[in-house]
Structure formats: structure tokens, C-alpha cells
Short mmCIF file of C-alpha atoms in Angstrom, two decimals:
data_model
loop_
_atom_site.label_atom_id
_atom_site.label_comp_id
_atom_site.label_asym_id
_atom_site.label_seq_id
_atom_site.Cartn_x
_atom_site.Cartn_y
_atom_site.Cartn_z
CA MET A 1 -13.87 -4.90 -44.44
CA ASN A 2 -17.07 -4.31 -46.46
CA LYS A 3 -16.75 -0.94 -48.20
CA HIS A 4 -20.48 -0.14 -48.06
CA PHE A 5 -20.61 -0.91 -44.33
CA TYR A 6 -17.66 1.41 -43.70
CA THR A 7 -19.35 4.21 -45.66
CA LEU A 8 -22.59 3.75 -43.72
CA VAL A 9 -20.83 3.95 -40.34
CA SER A 10 -18.90 7.05 -41.48
CA SER A 11 -22.10 8.82 -42.55
CA ILE A 12 -23.82 8.09 -39.24
CA LEU A 13 -20.85 9.34 -37.23
CA LEU A 14 -20.44 12.52 -39.23
CA THR A 15 -24.11 13.33 -38.65
CA ALA A 16 -23.49 13.05 -34.92
CA ALA A 17 -20.47 15.36 -35.15
CA ALA A 18 -22.57 18.13 -36.62
CA THR A 19 -25.09 18.02 -33.77
CA TYR A 20 -22.95 17.60 -30.65
CA GLY A 21 -21.34 20.70 -29.20
CA GLN A 22 -18.05 19.22 -28.03
CA GLU A 23 -17.62 16.37 -30.45
CA PRO A 24 -17.07 13.27 -28.28
CA THR A 25 -15.84 10.28 -30.21
CA PRO A 26 -16.50 6.55 -29.93
CA THR A 27 -12.99 6.09 -28.52
CA ASP A 28 -13.77 8.49 -25.63
CA ILE A 29 -15.78 5.71 -24.03
CA MET A 30 -12.57 3.91 -23.09
CA ARG A 31 -11.75 6.42 -20.36
CA TYR A 32 -14.82 5.18 -18.44
CA ASN A 33 -13.88 1.52 -18.85
CA GLN A 34 -10.18 1.48 -18.03
CA SER A 35 -8.83 0.53 -14.63
CA ASP A 36 -5.38 0.38 -13.07
CA LEU A 37 -6.56 -2.70 -11.10
CA ASN A 38 -5.69 -0.66 -8.04
CA GLY A 39 -6.05 -1.82 -4.46
CA THR A 40 -4.07 -3.42 -1.68
CA ALA A 41 -0.53 -4.59 -2.33
CA ARG A 42 -1.57 -8.22 -1.74
CA PHE A 43 -4.33 -7.85 -4.36
CA ARG A 44 -1.93 -6.25 -6.85
CA GLY A 45 0.82 -8.75 -6.14
CA MET A 46 -1.51 -11.53 -7.32
CA SER A 47 -2.79 -9.50 -10.33
CA GLY A 48 -6.27 -9.24 -8.82
CA ALA A 49 -7.01 -13.00 -9.02
CA PHE A 50 -9.23 -12.94 -5.93
CA GLY A 51 -12.70 -13.93 -7.12
CA ALA A 52 -12.73 -17.17 -5.09
CA VAL A 53 -10.14 -16.14 -2.49
CA GLY A 54 -11.74 -13.24 -0.64
CA GLY A 55 -10.49 -12.03 2.70
CA ASP A 56 -8.98 -8.86 1.22
CA LEU A 57 -10.64 -5.45 1.00
CA SER A 58 -9.82 -5.07 -2.68
CA SER A 59 -11.17 -8.53 -3.45
CA LEU A 60 -14.66 -7.17 -2.75
CA SER A 61 -14.55 -5.34 -6.09
CA ILE A 62 -14.16 -8.70 -7.88
CA ASN A 63 -16.57 -10.77 -5.75
CA PRO A 64 -18.38 -9.10 -2.83
CA ALA A 65 -18.94 -12.50 -1.17
CA GLY A 66 -15.24 -12.35 -0.26
CA GLY A 67 -16.14 -10.10 2.67
CA ALA A 68 -17.56 -13.09 4.54
CA ILE A 69 -14.15 -14.81 4.40
CA PHE A 70 -12.81 -12.34 7.00
CA ASN A 71 -12.51 -13.83 10.50
CA HIS A 72 -11.56 -10.59 12.26
CA ASN A 73 -12.24 -6.89 11.92
CA THR A 74 -9.72 -5.56 9.41
CA ALA A 75 -8.50 -2.18 8.19
CA ALA A 76 -6.03 -1.40 5.41
CA PHE A 77 -4.37 1.66 3.91
CA SER A 78 -2.43 1.62 0.62
CA LEU A 79 -0.11 3.98 -1.24
CA SER A 80 1.17 3.47 -4.77
CA TYR A 81 4.04 4.91 -6.75
CA LEU A 82 3.37 5.11 -10.47
CA ASP A 83 5.96 5.35 -13.23
CA ARG A 84 4.20 5.71 -16.60
CA SER A 85 5.83 5.98 -20.01
CA ASN A 86 4.44 6.48 -23.50
CA LYS A 87 6.59 5.73 -26.55
CA SER A 88 5.15 7.11 -29.78
CA THR A 89 5.83 6.43 -33.45
CA TYR A 90 4.48 8.84 -36.07
CA TYR A 91 5.68 8.78 -39.68
CA GLY A 92 8.72 6.85 -38.49
CA ASN A 93 9.71 9.40 -35.85
CA LYS A 94 9.93 8.18 -32.24
CA GLU A 95 9.29 10.19 -29.09
CA LYS A 96 8.92 9.36 -25.40
CA GLU A 97 7.13 10.99 -22.46
CA ASN A 98 7.22 9.96 -18.79
CA TYR A 99 5.24 10.64 -15.65
CA ASN A 100 5.85 9.49 -12.10
CA GLY A 101 4.13 10.27 -8.82
CA LEU A 102 2.31 8.97 -5.74
CA ASP A 103 -1.29 7.82 -5.63
CA LEU A 104 -3.64 7.00 -2.74
CA GLY A 105 -4.44 3.50 -3.89
CA GLN A 106 -6.91 2.27 -1.29
CA MET A 107 -8.23 2.60 2.25
CA GLY A 108 -11.03 0.82 4.01
CA ALA A 109 -12.24 -1.47 6.77
CA ALA A 110 -14.38 -4.57 7.27
CA PHE A 111 -16.27 -5.46 10.44
CA VAL A 112 -17.19 -9.04 11.37
CA PHE A 113 -20.34 -9.93 13.32
CA ASN A 114 -20.34 -13.56 14.43
CA ASN A 115 -23.46 -15.53 15.26
CA TYR A 116 -22.76 -17.84 18.19
CA ASN A 117 -25.94 -19.85 17.71
CA GLU A 118 -24.61 -23.14 16.32
CA ASN A 119 -27.98 -23.99 14.74
CA ALA A 120 -28.26 -20.70 12.81
CA THR A 121 -28.00 -20.76 9.02
CA MET A 122 -26.15 -17.42 8.94
CA LYS A 123 -22.92 -18.09 10.79
CA LYS A 124 -21.68 -14.51 10.47
CA PHE A 125 -22.06 -11.38 8.43
CA THR A 126 -19.64 -8.60 7.57
CA ILE A 127 -20.00 -4.95 6.68
CA GLY A 128 -17.21 -3.29 4.70
CA LEU A 129 -16.39 0.21 3.48
CA ASN A 130 -13.65 0.74 0.92
CA TYR A 131 -12.22 3.51 -1.25
CA GLU A 132 -10.10 2.80 -4.33
CA SER A 133 -8.48 4.98 -6.97
CA THR A 134 -9.66 3.06 -10.02
CA LYS A 135 -7.62 5.07 -12.55
CA ASN A 136 -4.85 7.62 -12.18
CA MET A 137 -5.53 9.87 -15.17
CA ARG A 138 -2.15 11.62 -15.07
CA ASN A 139 -0.59 10.99 -18.46
CA ASP A 140 1.57 12.74 -21.06
CA VAL A 141 1.79 11.81 -24.74
CA PHE A 142 3.75 13.53 -27.48
CA PHE A 143 4.20 12.55 -31.11
CA ARG A 144 5.73 14.31 -34.08
CA GLY A 145 6.49 13.50 -37.70
CA MET A 146 6.78 14.83 -41.27
CA SER A 147 3.51 14.19 -43.09
CA ASN A 148 2.90 13.95 -46.82
CA GLY A 149 -0.83 13.73 -46.22
CA ASN A 150 -3.46 16.21 -45.12
CA SER A 151 -2.68 19.51 -43.48
CA LEU A 152 -4.10 20.30 -40.04
CA GLY A 153 -5.87 23.13 -41.84
CA ASP A 154 -7.90 20.57 -43.81
CA TYR A 155 -9.71 19.63 -40.59
CA PHE A 156 -11.23 23.12 -40.41
CA LEU A 157 -11.69 23.61 -44.16
CA SER A 158 -13.55 20.31 -44.59
CA MET A 159 -15.70 20.94 -41.54
CA ALA A 160 -16.73 24.42 -42.71
CA ASN A 161 -17.49 23.35 -46.28
CA ASN A 162 -19.27 20.12 -45.36
CA ALA A 163 -21.54 21.96 -42.91
CA LYS A 164 -21.92 24.97 -45.27
CA VAL A 165 -21.36 27.33 -42.34
CA PRO A 166 -22.81 30.76 -43.24
CA HIS A 167 -20.25 33.54 -43.60
CA ASN A 168 -21.93 35.64 -40.90
CA ILE A 169 -21.13 32.86 -38.39
CA ALA A 170 -17.48 32.69 -39.45
CA GLN A 171 -17.31 36.47 -39.11
CA PRO A 172 -20.00 37.75 -36.69
CA ASN A 173 -18.33 41.21 -36.40
CA THR A 174 -19.57 42.19 -32.96
CA GLY A 175 -16.19 43.80 -32.38
CA TYR A 176 -15.23 41.59 -29.45
CA LEU A 177 -13.48 38.23 -29.72
CA ASP A 178 -15.34 36.65 -26.80
CA ASP A 179 -18.73 37.78 -28.11
CA ASP A 180 -17.93 36.68 -31.67
CA TYR A 181 -16.88 33.21 -30.52
CA SER A 182 -19.99 32.87 -28.35
CA THR A 183 -22.22 34.03 -31.20
CA ALA A 184 -20.63 31.52 -33.57
CA GLY A 185 -21.39 28.78 -31.05
CA ARG A 186 -24.92 29.98 -30.40
CA PHE A 187 -25.90 29.88 -34.06
CA GLY A 188 -23.44 27.37 -35.50
CA GLY A 189 -22.65 25.01 -32.61
CA TYR A 190 -19.26 23.36 -32.34
CA VAL A 191 -18.71 23.47 -36.11
CA GLY A 192 -19.51 27.18 -36.15
CA GLN A 193 -16.93 27.89 -33.47
CA GLN A 194 -14.19 25.93 -35.26
CA THR A 195 -15.00 27.75 -38.49
CA PHE A 196 -14.84 31.08 -36.66
CA LEU A 197 -11.43 30.31 -35.13
CA ALA A 198 -10.00 29.17 -38.47
CA HIS A 199 -11.36 32.19 -40.32
CA GLU A 200 -10.25 34.77 -37.76
CA ALA A 201 -6.79 33.17 -37.62
CA TRP A 202 -6.47 33.57 -41.43
CA LEU A 203 -6.41 29.80 -41.89
CA ILE A 204 -9.40 29.79 -44.26
CA ASN A 205 -11.00 32.48 -46.40
CA GLN A 206 -14.62 32.98 -47.37
CA GLY A 207 -15.51 31.54 -50.76
CA ALA A 208 -17.40 33.17 -53.62
CA THR A 209 -20.77 31.88 -52.38
CA ASN A 210 -22.18 31.84 -48.86
CA GLY A 211 -21.20 28.66 -46.95
CA THR A 212 -18.07 27.96 -49.00
CA TYR A 213 -14.45 28.44 -47.94
CA THR A 214 -10.97 28.23 -49.45
CA ALA A 215 -7.58 27.41 -47.94
CA ASN A 216 -5.09 30.12 -47.05
CA TYR A 217 -2.31 27.54 -46.74
CA ASN A 218 -0.39 25.40 -49.20
CA GLN A 219 -2.30 22.13 -49.68
CA ASN A 220 0.54 20.57 -51.70
CA SER A 221 3.40 20.69 -49.21
CA ARG A 222 4.87 18.48 -46.54
CA TYR A 223 3.84 19.20 -42.97
CA ASP A 224 5.83 18.92 -39.76
CA GLN A 225 2.98 17.84 -37.49
CA ALA A 226 2.90 17.24 -33.74
CA ARG A 227 0.47 16.79 -30.90
CA ARG A 228 0.88 16.97 -27.15
CA LEU A 229 -1.79 15.37 -24.95
CA SER A 230 -1.69 15.89 -21.19
CA THR A 231 -4.31 14.55 -18.82
CA SER A 232 -4.71 14.96 -15.08
CA GLY A 233 -7.26 13.94 -12.50
CA PHE A 234 -8.71 10.64 -11.36
CA SER A 235 -11.57 8.21 -11.32
CA SER A 236 -12.36 6.59 -7.99
CA LYS A 237 -14.87 4.32 -6.32
CA PHE A 238 -16.46 4.22 -2.86
CA SER A 239 -17.97 0.83 -2.01
CA GLY A 240 -20.27 -0.37 0.74
CA ASN A 241 -20.23 -4.15 1.19
CA PHE A 242 -22.49 -6.63 2.94
CA ALA A 243 -21.54 -10.32 3.00
CA ALA A 244 -22.66 -13.36 4.91
CA GLN A 245 -21.59 -16.94 5.57
CA LEU A 246 -24.48 -19.39 5.13
CA GLY A 247 -23.76 -22.76 6.65
CA LYS A 248 -20.18 -23.94 6.68
CA LYS A 249 -19.29 -23.72 2.99
CA PHE A 250 -21.28 -20.98 1.28
CA TYR A 251 -20.72 -17.22 1.15
CA VAL A 252 -22.78 -14.45 -0.48
CA GLY A 253 -22.33 -10.71 -0.79
CA ALA A 254 -23.31 -7.48 -2.48
CA ASN A 255 -21.76 -4.05 -3.05
CA LEU A 256 -23.22 -0.63 -3.70
CA ASN A 257 -20.66 1.57 -5.47
CA LEU A 258 -20.39 5.32 -5.93
CA HIS A 259 -18.04 6.38 -8.75
CA VAL A 260 -16.43 9.80 -9.10
CA ILE A 261 -14.79 11.16 -12.26
CA ASP A 262 -12.81 14.39 -12.32
CA HIS A 263 -10.21 14.90 -15.03
CA THR A 264 -8.83 17.43 -17.50
CA THR A 265 -7.46 16.77 -20.98
CA SER A 266 -5.21 19.38 -22.59
CA SER A 267 -4.43 18.99 -26.28
CA VAL A 268 -2.17 21.03 -28.56
CA ALA A 269 -2.07 20.03 -32.22
CA SER A 270 0.50 21.92 -34.26
CA GLU A 271 1.89 22.09 -37.78
CA VAL A 272 4.72 23.83 -39.60
CA ILE A 273 4.32 23.95 -43.40
CA GLU A 274 7.55 23.12 -45.22
CA ASN A 275 6.73 25.29 -48.28
CA PRO A 276 4.17 27.84 -47.07
CA GLY A 277 3.92 29.90 -50.23
CA THR A 278 3.58 33.62 -50.87
CA LYS A 279 3.03 36.61 -48.58
CA GLY A 280 0.05 36.25 -46.26
CA ALA A 281 -0.15 32.45 -46.50
CA ILE A 282 -0.13 30.40 -43.31
CA LYS A 283 3.24 28.93 -42.39
CA SER A 284 2.41 27.44 -38.97
CA MET A 285 -0.61 26.79 -36.79
CA SER A 286 -1.38 25.51 -33.28
CA TYR A 287 -4.81 24.38 -32.09
CA PHE A 288 -5.56 24.28 -28.35
CA ASN A 289 -8.31 22.38 -26.52
CA ASP A 290 -8.75 21.99 -22.75
CA THR A 291 -11.64 19.77 -21.68
CA TYR A 292 -12.70 19.32 -18.07
CA THR A 293 -15.00 16.34 -17.42
CA TYR A 294 -16.64 15.67 -14.08
CA GLY A 295 -19.52 13.73 -12.61
CA THR A 296 -20.61 10.73 -10.61
CA GLY A 297 -21.85 7.23 -11.28
CA PHE A 298 -23.51 4.30 -9.58
CA SER A 299 -23.14 0.54 -9.86
CA PHE A 300 -23.69 -2.60 -7.85
CA ASN A 301 -22.26 -6.10 -7.83
CA ILE A 302 -23.30 -9.40 -6.31
CA GLY A 303 -21.45 -12.66 -5.85
CA ALA A 304 -21.17 -16.05 -4.22
CA ILE A 305 -18.33 -18.35 -3.16
CA GLY A 306 -18.71 -22.04 -2.46
CA GLN A 307 -16.19 -24.35 -0.82
CA LEU A 308 -16.35 -27.44 -3.03
CA THR A 309 -13.78 -29.45 -1.07
CA GLU A 310 -11.45 -28.74 1.82
CA SER A 311 -8.98 -27.20 -0.64
CA LEU A 312 -11.05 -26.05 -3.62
CA ARG A 313 -13.28 -22.97 -3.81
CA ALA A 314 -15.37 -21.65 -6.69
CA GLY A 315 -16.81 -18.18 -7.10
CA ILE A 316 -19.16 -16.37 -9.45
CA SER A 317 -20.01 -12.67 -9.53
CA TYR A 318 -21.94 -10.13 -11.55
CA GLN A 319 -20.92 -6.50 -11.97
CA SER A 320 -23.76 -4.26 -13.12
CA PRO A 321 -23.32 -1.51 -15.69
CA THR A 322 -22.02 1.75 -14.27
CA TRP A 323 -24.45 4.60 -14.86
CA TYR A 324 -22.63 7.95 -15.07
CA SER A 325 -24.04 11.46 -15.15
CA LEU A 326 -21.36 13.78 -16.57
CA LYS A 327 -20.67 17.33 -17.69
CA ASP A 328 -17.92 18.82 -19.87
CA GLU A 329 -16.30 22.25 -19.96
CA LEU A 330 -14.31 23.20 -23.05
CA VAL A 331 -11.85 26.07 -23.60
CA GLN A 332 -10.24 26.59 -27.02
CA GLY A 333 -7.65 28.71 -28.76
CA MET A 334 -5.56 29.05 -31.90
CA ILE A 335 -2.23 30.61 -32.89
CA THR A 336 -1.12 31.03 -36.50
CA SER A 337 1.81 32.67 -38.26
CA ARG A 338 1.84 33.92 -41.85
CA VAL A 339 4.51 34.66 -44.41
CA GLU A 340 5.77 38.25 -43.95
CA GLU A 341 2.85 39.04 -41.61
CA GLN A 342 2.33 39.22 -37.86
CA SER A 343 1.16 36.12 -36.03
CA THR A 344 -2.43 35.83 -34.82
CA THR A 345 -3.37 34.66 -31.33
CA LEU A 346 -6.97 33.81 -30.47
CA PHE A 347 -7.92 32.66 -26.98
CA PRO A 348 -11.59 33.51 -26.32
CA ARG A 349 -12.37 33.90 -22.63
CA VAL A 350 -15.34 31.61 -23.01
CA VAL A 351 -16.05 28.27 -21.33
CA ASN A 352 -18.33 26.05 -23.39
CA LEU A 353 -20.61 24.13 -21.02
CA SER A 354 -22.22 20.90 -22.13
CA GLY A 355 -25.54 19.86 -20.75
CA SER A 356 -25.55 16.91 -18.41
CA TYR A 357 -25.26 13.67 -20.36
CA ARG A 358 -25.21 10.02 -19.33
CA VAL A 359 -22.82 7.21 -20.08
CA GLN A 360 -23.50 3.54 -19.39
CA THR A 361 -20.62 1.07 -19.32
CA PRO A 362 -21.21 -2.68 -19.82
CA SER A 363 -21.93 -5.25 -17.16
CA HIS A 364 -19.67 -8.25 -16.82
CA PHE A 365 -19.52 -11.70 -15.25
CA THR A 366 -16.59 -13.33 -13.46
CA GLY A 367 -16.03 -16.99 -12.71
CA SER A 368 -13.25 -18.02 -10.32
CA LEU A 369 -11.45 -21.03 -8.88
CA ALA A 370 -8.97 -21.12 -5.99
CA TYR A 371 -6.99 -24.09 -4.71
CA VAL A 372 -5.48 -23.94 -1.23
CA ILE A 373 -2.28 -25.96 -0.81
CA ASN A 374 -2.03 -27.42 2.70
CA LYS A 375 -2.82 -24.03 4.23
CA LYS A 376 0.64 -22.94 3.06
CA GLY A 377 -0.31 -21.35 -0.22
CA LEU A 378 -2.89 -21.00 -2.93
CA ILE A 379 -3.36 -20.72 -6.69
CA SER A 380 -6.26 -18.68 -8.04
CA VAL A 381 -7.74 -18.08 -11.51
CA ASP A 382 -10.41 -15.54 -12.55
CA TYR A 383 -12.13 -15.31 -15.92
CA THR A 384 -14.19 -12.24 -16.85
CA TYR A 385 -16.33 -11.66 -19.93
CA LYS A 386 -17.34 -8.12 -20.88
CA ASP A 387 -19.04 -6.91 -24.06
CA TYR A 388 -17.75 -3.42 -24.85
CA SER A 389 -20.26 -2.95 -27.67
CA ASN A 390 -22.84 -2.41 -24.89
CA ASN A 391 -21.26 0.93 -23.96
CA LYS A 392 -23.82 3.69 -24.48
CA PHE A 393 -24.19 7.44 -24.46
CA LYS A 394 -27.70 8.30 -23.26
CA PRO A 395 -30.50 8.97 -23.89
CA THR A 396 -30.19 6.50 -26.74
CA SER A 397 -33.22 8.00 -28.50
CA ASP A 398 -31.49 11.39 -28.78
CA ASP A 399 -30.08 12.10 -32.25
CA THR A 400 -27.03 13.62 -30.57
CA TYR A 401 -25.92 10.21 -29.30
CA TYR A 402 -27.36 7.94 -31.95
CA GLY A 403 -24.29 8.10 -34.20
CA LEU A 404 -21.90 7.65 -31.28
CA ASN A 405 -23.69 4.52 -30.11
CA GLU A 406 -23.82 3.12 -33.65
CA GLY A 407 -20.08 3.72 -33.94
CA ILE A 408 -19.41 2.01 -30.61
CA ASN A 409 -21.53 -0.96 -31.64
CA ALA A 410 -19.73 -1.23 -34.99
CA MET A 411 -16.19 -0.85 -33.60
CA MET A 412 -16.23 -2.67 -30.26
CA THR A 413 -16.74 -6.30 -29.26
CA GLY A 414 -16.83 -8.74 -26.36
CA THR A 415 -13.59 -9.50 -24.52
CA SER A 416 -12.12 -12.10 -22.22
CA GLU A 417 -9.90 -11.25 -19.28
CA VAL A 418 -7.84 -13.83 -17.37
CA ARG A 419 -6.12 -13.22 -14.05
CA ILE A 420 -3.86 -15.82 -12.43
CA GLY A 421 -2.33 -15.41 -8.99
CA GLY A 422 -0.42 -17.41 -6.45
CA GLU A 423 0.72 -17.04 -2.84
CA TYR A 424 3.03 -19.15 -0.67
CA LEU A 425 3.65 -18.76 3.07
CA ILE A 426 7.02 -19.27 4.74
CA ASN A 427 6.51 -18.67 8.47
CA GLN A 428 5.67 -14.94 8.70
CA VAL A 429 6.55 -14.17 5.08
CA SER A 430 4.16 -14.38 2.11
CA LEU A 431 5.50 -14.60 -1.44
CA ARG A 432 3.15 -13.67 -4.31
CA ALA A 433 3.05 -13.50 -8.09
CA GLY A 434 0.42 -12.98 -10.79
CA TYR A 435 -0.40 -12.48 -14.45
CA ARG A 436 -3.24 -10.63 -16.19
CA PHE A 437 -4.35 -10.68 -19.82
CA GLU A 438 -7.19 -8.68 -21.35
CA GLN A 439 -8.23 -8.78 -24.99
CA SER A 440 -8.57 -5.62 -27.03
CA PRO A 441 -12.14 -4.28 -26.87
CA TYR A 442 -11.99 -3.34 -30.58
CA LYS A 443 -12.73 -5.45 -33.60
CA ASP A 444 -9.67 -6.13 -35.77
CA GLU A 445 -10.61 -3.59 -38.45
CA PHE A 446 -11.03 -0.82 -35.81
CA LYS A 447 -8.25 -1.80 -33.42
CA MET A 448 -7.59 1.47 -31.58
CA TYR A 449 -6.36 -0.41 -28.49
CA GLY A 450 -4.29 -3.59 -28.37
CA ASP A 451 -4.33 -6.43 -25.85
CA LEU A 452 -3.24 -5.68 -22.31
CA ASN A 453 -0.56 -7.82 -20.67
CA SER A 454 0.53 -7.45 -17.07
CA PHE A 455 2.59 -9.35 -14.52
CA SER A 456 3.14 -8.77 -10.82
CA ALA A 457 5.06 -9.93 -7.76
CA GLY A 458 4.81 -9.17 -4.08
CA VAL A 459 5.86 -9.98 -0.55
CA GLY A 460 4.15 -9.66 2.83
CA TYR A 461 5.37 -9.79 6.42
CA THR A 462 3.09 -10.49 9.38
CA PHE A 463 3.94 -9.17 12.84
CA GLY A 464 1.40 -9.56 15.62
CA SER A 465 -2.03 -8.42 14.42
CA SER A 466 -0.50 -6.38 11.60
CA ARG A 467 0.85 -7.15 8.15
CA LEU A 468 2.91 -5.05 5.77
CA ASP A 469 2.62 -5.86 2.05
CA LEU A 470 4.70 -4.68 -0.88
CA SER A 471 4.02 -5.35 -4.56
CA TYR A 472 5.30 -4.50 -8.02
CA SER A 473 3.19 -4.68 -11.17
CA ARG A 474 3.98 -3.85 -14.78
CA SER A 475 1.52 -3.58 -17.66
CA HIS A 476 1.84 -3.00 -21.41
CA GLN A 477 -0.77 -1.89 -23.93
CA THR A 478 -0.60 -0.24 -27.33
CA TYR A 479 -3.14 2.18 -28.73
CA LYS A 480 -3.58 4.66 -31.56
CA THR A 481 -4.40 8.34 -31.63
CA HIS A 482 -4.52 11.05 -34.28
CA LEU A 483 -3.54 14.66 -34.85
CA VAL A 484 -7.11 15.73 -34.04
CA ASP A 485 -10.02 13.77 -32.61
CA THR A 486 -12.90 13.14 -34.99
CA VAL A 487 -16.18 11.29 -34.66
CA GLY A 488 -15.85 9.56 -38.03
CA PRO A 489 -12.80 7.92 -39.64
CA SER A 490 -9.77 10.21 -39.36
CA ALA A 491 -8.19 11.87 -42.38
CA TYR A 492 -4.83 11.70 -40.59
CA ALA A 493 -2.35 8.90 -40.07
CA ALA A 494 -2.49 7.25 -36.66
CA ALA A 495 0.30 7.65 -34.14
CA ASP A 496 1.18 4.35 -32.47
CA ILE A 497 1.57 4.65 -28.70
CA LYS A 498 3.10 2.00 -26.44
CA ASN A 499 1.95 2.60 -22.88
CA THR A 500 3.85 1.04 -19.97
CA ASN A 501 2.79 1.36 -16.33
CA ASN A 502 4.99 0.40 -13.39
CA PHE A 503 3.30 0.39 -9.97
CA VAL A 504 4.93 -0.13 -6.59
CA SER A 505 2.30 -0.47 -3.84
CA LEU A 506 2.64 -0.57 -0.07
CA THR A 507 -0.20 -1.59 2.27
CA TYR A 508 -0.51 -1.63 6.04
CA ASN A 509 -3.14 -4.10 7.34
CA ILE A 510 -4.33 -4.45 10.90
CA SER A 511 -6.77 -6.93 12.44
CA PHE A 512 -8.66 -5.91 15.58
#
């Protein structure tokens, strides 16, 4: 990559870090773009390839015109079991963390209103309401390794020296930890608070001149470094759907969507110094961050399905950007130990509140084809294009977000997603299978996330006006993370994480 371009991007991002209180990073935007492709078991069993199929409550999220495919009032309720694993590699050391639990995947209903006037253009219309858990945020990651590179302490030392944090911010001396931490934040922002924690934990010392600092740890040692990341919470979507059949072969529809985000990220970065040095020098440190993010968003989507022949359908749909309004709450702490000295524990009873900020995710288009095989089965293909470089923190004119948006634009790119699904009926039994592929949203030189690959299988059984569906889906994706999160390029080696998700979903459908 061009060296001057890399330097320019780094400079822009570091400027943003100095002005934003809780230091979001360009990679944070992924949490608002990721989806478990949740929904009914039939939808999951075919890997979500429903853009031209319709007739399923979860298909409305792909193409809202699919609501007009329903012939009867329908309700569905879905539960999912998730088994999630993360295998990490950091400086050659391998670790593994697992999570498993239940998730309310989906519930909703669609109501059909037929027009019995044979000469009417609108043959019927449908109204649907649906809830889906778009992303189960529960996740645990742990990595550990022996580093020959930078110490965790360098994160604080570099930040304090680069920002030239005044000594009276690093050491306000009000006599109370909570007040000192708050004062450091009031006058020095996020950087001031990190400098305060590092100074009061004996990690860094004041330099000879105001705004300079020196290390109280051995900068020429090896470091046993580790990080534990635990997230909890969810993102979900409530959708209202209207769809109509126009003539005998054309269907249109639209959704209005309310999005809810509520999740907590807990991070502990730690280090043990192999050769700490003389009395009073730091020999270990742990850095704690708990961030609670919550808010709501809005989006809409529109679509159409046309029956080209008796067996072939085509669909096209547009998903608008999602406009989020969010807030963050941050709680921090630090623990250090020193050679031949008592350990220091700092946990200010202060919650840092961010102002409300906005995030806009990209729009995307989906084109679909479905071929029905003698009313005994079908094969369906969806193609979606989405340009991740259009992610934005807002307002875009605010200096706080300018660097983040420049970083997103420089790092991310447009992606293609392909979903293929099939279903075959044998009397009352439906057999299903599917495959999903999504390109990495990052350019090759910034590849923080790899491609996503997923496959699925499912079975359904119809009895009377009811149907019971069961599906299994498995997805793989690799990504990178670091010892600490930074806005600019990290000074630390990346840990490679292989994420695997196994979902088992069960849905009860009833027509009435």
C-alpha cells in the first residue's frame, strides 16, 4: 500500500481520537452491520434465499413483496439454540472460548385480505407484523501470548506524551479518586482520564517538563499479554409490512422497521512483564473497560416480485440505510503490581456518558430468482450488493466524526453476498438446504474481517393447518482484534480469531 496514503489516514484518525470521549474505532461500525440471518426455521434452512419466494414471515426482511404470496392468515413463533465458539491465535498461542444458549429468534403474523371483484387490479393485500432477533451479541473471546513488541504501558505513555497532557490533569489532587477521575475527564477528555489512571497506578511518571511523561516499567522486556472480551445483549427489529398482488403475476410490498440495540462490552487487557526491573517498577497491569451501548434506529425497504413463467419468478428489493440514534456509558478501572511494593487498584465510581450520536449503515439492493419444480420443490438464488464504505458516524460535519468516517471510507469497500436455497416436498415432509457467502467488507490491506461462509439444512412436517420446521445452520468467519482498541493503526500485533456459529432453530406455523 502507498506509504504516504497510510500516513495520511493515520494522522486523520489520531486527530479524531483526541477529540472523542470514548474513542470509537472504524471497526466498531461492524456491530451495526452484522446479522445472524435469524428468522423462521424454514428461512434459515434455505440460508435466507427467499427474495423471489415469499410466503414466509422472515422473507419479508429480504423482499417485502413476499407478503402478498400468502394465501391464508399465518402466524409463526421461532426459538433458536446457539452454540458459538471463538478460536484465537496470538503469538503462536492458541485459546478457545465457547458460549451456548437459547434465543427468541422470531414471532409474527400476516393477515390476508382478498378482493373478490374479478375485475379489480388489486387481487388482495396483506398486512404483516414481525419481530426478529437480528444479532445475538452474547460472545466470549480470549487470547494470550508472549510478546516481544510493545508493552501495554506504551498505550498510555504514547497517548499522554502525544497529547501533552498537563501534569495537573494527570494528578488533580482533589483528595478523592472519583473527583480526580471526573476532573481529568472534564479538562482532558478521554486522553486525560487514561493519563490519570496510568499515573495514579504508578504506570507512568511525570517528566521534567509539563506535558511529558516517562515509563515506570521495563520497555526492553518480553510481555505475557492477554485480553478477555465478553459481550452481552442483542440487536432486534420490529417490522410492519404491507404487500399487494396486482393482477395475476405481480406483487409489491414495503416495510417500516424499528431497530433496537442494547448491548454491553466488557474488556480486560492484561500484561505480566517477564523482567520487571528494580524496586517500585511495574511488574503487571490490568486495564478494565465496560461499555454499555443502547438506542434505536429506523429503516424501510421496498420490493417487487414478478412471475415470469408458470415456474419462474424474479424479485428485486431495496433496503434503505438504517439510521441509529445511540448513547454510550463507559466505566473504567486499572490494577497494577510493583516490585517489592503493594498493588494499586483504581476503580472510579464514575459513569462516563456520551452525548447522543448517530450512525448510518449502508443501503443495499437484492436481486432474486426462484424456479418452482412441478409444485414439488424449488430452487432460489439471491444476490445482494452493499457498499460498506458508506457507513457513517453523524453529523458528518462534526470534527469528532470526521476522522472516523475517513477511516471507514479508506478501509471498507463494496461487497457481494450470494444465498442459494432449495426445498423439496415428499407428501407432508419438506426437505431443505442452503448456502450463503458474503465477501469481507474490508479492503485487502485493512482486512479486519474475512469472508463469511455458511451452510444450512432443514426439515418441515405439515399436519392440518399447522407446520413444524426444524433447521441447522453453521457459519464461519475470521477476524482480527488487538490488545487495546485504537482509532489509528495499532501498535500491537493482531490476534486472529476464528468464529463459528451453530444454530438449531424450531418454528411452529399455523394458518387460520
